[in-house]
Coordinates of N, CA and C in Angstrom, one line a residue:
X5 N 132.3 73.2 146.0 CA 132.5 74.5 145.4 C 131.1 75.0 144.9
X6 N 130.6 76.0 145.6 CA 129.3 76.6 145.3 C 129.4 78.0 144.9
X7 N 129.0 78.3 143.6 CA 129.0 79.7 143.2 C 127.8 80.5 143.8
X8 N 128.1 81.7 144.3 CA 127.0 82.5 144.9 C 126.7 83.7 144.0
X9 N 125.5 84.2 144.2 CA 125.0 85.3 143.3 C 125.9 86.5 143.3
X10 N 126.6 86.8 144.4 CA 127.5 88.0 144.4 C 128.8 87.8 143.8
X11 N 129.0 86.6 143.1 CA 130.3 86.3 142.5 C 131.3 85.6 143.3
X12 N 131.0 85.4 144.6 CA 131.9 84.7 145.5 C 131.7 83.2 145.4
X13 N 132.6 82.4 146.0 CA 132.5 81.0 146.0 C 132.6 80.5 147.4
X14 N 131.7 79.5 147.7 CA 131.8 78.8 149.0 C 132.5 77.5 148.8
X15 N 133.7 77.3 149.4 CA 134.5 76.2 149.1 C 134.8 75.4 150.3
X16 N 134.8 74.1 150.1 CA 135.2 73.1 151.2 C 136.7 73.2 151.4
X17 N 137.1 73.3 152.7 CA 138.5 73.4 153.0 C 139.4 72.2 152.5
X18 N 138.7 71.1 152.3 CA 139.4 69.9 151.9 C 139.6 69.7 150.4
X19 N 139.1 70.7 149.6 CA 139.3 70.6 148.2 C 140.8 70.6 147.8
X20 N 141.1 69.7 146.9 CA 142.5 69.7 146.5 C 142.9 71.0 145.8
X21 N 144.1 71.5 146.0 CA 144.5 72.8 145.4 C 144.5 72.7 143.9
X22 N 144.9 71.6 143.3 CA 144.9 71.5 141.8 C 143.5 71.7 141.3
X23 N 142.5 71.1 141.9 CA 141.1 71.2 141.5 C 140.6 72.6 141.7
X24 N 140.9 73.2 142.8 CA 140.5 74.6 143.0 C 141.1 75.5 142.0
X25 N 142.4 75.4 141.7 CA 143.0 76.3 140.7 C 142.4 76.1 139.3
X26 N 142.2 74.8 139.0 CA 141.6 74.5 137.7 C 140.2 75.1 137.5
X27 N 139.3 74.9 138.5 CA 137.9 75.3 138.4 C 137.8 76.8 138.5
X28 N 138.7 77.5 139.2 CA 138.5 78.9 139.4 C 139.6 79.7 138.6
X29 N 140.4 79.0 137.8 CA 141.4 79.6 136.9 C 142.4 80.5 137.7
X30 N 142.9 79.9 138.8 CA 143.8 80.7 139.7 C 145.3 80.4 139.2
X31 N 146.2 81.3 139.5 CA 147.6 81.1 139.3 C 148.1 80.1 140.4
X32 N 149.3 79.5 140.2 CA 149.8 78.7 141.2 C 150.0 79.4 142.5
X33 N 149.7 78.7 143.6 CA 149.8 79.3 144.9 C 151.2 79.2 145.5
X34 N 151.6 80.2 146.3 CA 153.0 80.2 146.8 C 153.2 79.0 147.7
X35 N 154.2 78.2 147.5 CA 154.5 77.0 148.3 C 153.9 75.8 147.7
X36 N 153.0 75.9 146.7 CA 152.4 74.7 146.1 C 153.5 73.8 145.4
X37 N 154.4 74.4 144.6 CA 155.4 73.7 143.9 C 156.3 72.9 144.8
X38 N 156.5 73.4 146.0 CA 157.4 72.7 147.0 C 156.6 71.6 147.7
X39 N 155.3 71.6 147.5 CA 154.5 70.5 148.2 C 154.2 70.9 149.6
X40 N 154.2 72.2 149.9 CA 153.9 72.6 151.3 C 152.5 72.3 151.8
X41 N 151.6 72.1 150.8 CA 150.2 71.8 151.1 C 149.5 71.1 149.9
X42 N 148.4 70.5 150.2 CA 147.7 69.8 149.1 C 146.2 70.3 149.0
X43 N 145.7 71.0 150.0 CA 144.3 71.4 150.0 C 144.2 72.9 150.3
X44 N 143.0 73.4 150.1 CA 142.8 74.8 150.4 C 143.1 75.1 151.9
X45 N 142.6 74.2 152.7 CA 142.9 74.4 154.2 C 144.4 74.5 154.5
X46 N 145.1 73.6 153.8 CA 146.6 73.6 154.0 C 147.2 74.9 153.5
X47 N 146.7 75.4 152.4 CA 147.2 76.7 151.9 C 146.9 77.8 153.0
X48 N 145.7 77.8 153.5 CA 145.4 78.8 154.5 C 146.3 78.7 155.7
X49 N 146.5 77.5 156.2 CA 147.3 77.3 157.4 C 148.7 77.8 157.1
X50 N 149.3 77.5 155.9 CA 150.6 77.9 155.5 C 150.7 79.4 155.4
X51 N 149.7 80.0 154.9 CA 149.7 81.5 154.7 C 149.6 82.2 156.0
X52 N 148.7 81.7 156.9 CA 148.5 82.4 158.2 C 149.5 82.1 159.2
X53 N 150.0 80.8 159.2 CA 151.0 80.4 160.2 C 150.4 80.0 161.5
X54 N 149.0 79.8 161.5 CA 148.3 79.4 162.7 C 146.9 78.9 162.3
X55 N 146.3 78.2 163.3 CA 144.9 77.7 163.0 C 144.0 78.9 163.1
X56 N 143.3 79.2 162.1 CA 142.5 80.4 162.1 C 141.2 80.3 162.9
X57 N 140.5 81.4 163.2 CA 139.2 81.4 163.8 C 138.2 81.8 162.7
X58 N 136.9 81.4 163.0 CA 135.9 81.8 162.0 C 135.9 83.3 161.8
X59 N 135.8 83.8 160.6 CA 135.8 85.2 160.3 C 137.2 85.7 159.9
X60 N 138.2 85.0 160.2 CA 139.6 85.4 159.8 C 139.7 85.4 158.3
X61 N 140.4 86.4 157.8 CA 140.6 86.4 156.3 C 141.9 87.0 156.0
X62 N 142.3 86.9 154.7 CA 143.5 87.5 154.1 C 143.3 87.6 152.6
X63 N 144.1 88.5 152.0 CA 144.0 88.6 150.5 C 145.3 88.0 149.9
X64 N 145.1 87.5 148.7 CA 146.1 87.0 147.9 C 145.8 87.2 146.4
X65 N 146.6 87.8 145.7 CA 146.4 88.0 144.2 C 145.0 88.6 143.9
X66 N 144.6 89.6 144.7 CA 143.3 90.3 144.5 C 142.1 89.5 144.9
X67 N 142.3 88.3 145.6 CA 141.2 87.5 146.0 C 141.2 87.5 147.6
X68 N 140.0 87.5 148.2 CA 139.9 87.5 149.6 C 139.5 86.1 150.0
X69 N 140.2 85.5 150.9 CA 139.9 84.2 151.5 C 139.4 84.4 152.9
X70 N 138.2 84.0 153.2 CA 137.6 84.2 154.5 C 137.2 82.8 155.1
X71 N 137.7 82.5 156.2 CA 137.3 81.2 156.9 C 135.9 81.5 157.5
X72 N 134.9 80.8 157.0 CA 133.5 81.0 157.5 C 133.0 79.9 158.4
X73 N 133.7 78.7 158.4 CA 133.2 77.6 159.3 C 134.4 76.8 159.7
X74 N 134.5 76.5 161.0 CA 135.6 75.6 161.5 C 134.9 74.4 162.2
X75 N 135.5 73.3 162.1 CA 135.0 72.1 162.8 C 136.1 71.7 163.7
X76 N 136.1 72.3 164.9 CA 137.2 72.1 165.9 C 138.4 72.8 165.3
X77 N 139.5 72.1 165.1 CA 140.7 72.7 164.6 C 140.8 72.6 163.0
X78 N 139.7 72.1 162.4 CA 139.7 71.9 160.9 C 139.0 73.0 160.2
X79 N 139.6 73.5 159.2 CA 139.0 74.5 158.3 C 137.9 73.8 157.5
X80 N 136.7 74.1 157.7 CA 135.6 73.4 157.0 C 135.1 74.1 155.8
X81 N 134.8 75.4 155.9 CA 134.3 76.2 154.7 C 135.0 77.5 154.6
X82 N 135.3 77.9 153.4 CA 136.0 79.1 153.0 C 135.2 79.9 152.0
X83 N 135.1 81.2 152.2 CA 134.4 82.1 151.2 C 135.5 82.7 150.4
X84 N 135.5 82.6 149.1 CA 136.5 83.1 148.3 C 135.8 84.2 147.5
X85 N 136.3 85.5 147.6 CA 135.7 86.6 147.0 C 136.7 87.2 146.0
X86 N 136.1 87.6 144.8 CA 137.0 88.2 143.8 C 137.5 89.6 144.2

């Protein structure tokens, strides 16, 4: 989890959801309570419904999630913007 000067965060896709929520003070994510995913990458896959490509993004609760690096089929890095 790396804070950037523009207020965004560069986040590893493997970060546990609980840690991400705690560190960035996020509300519970949809599907989290059901155990649909455990990591940021899992949340993104659940939200999009497919394996994303680099540059793909979506918004949730006023935050923009952008996949900035893929390692094959694995979501490696995500840019989280306020």
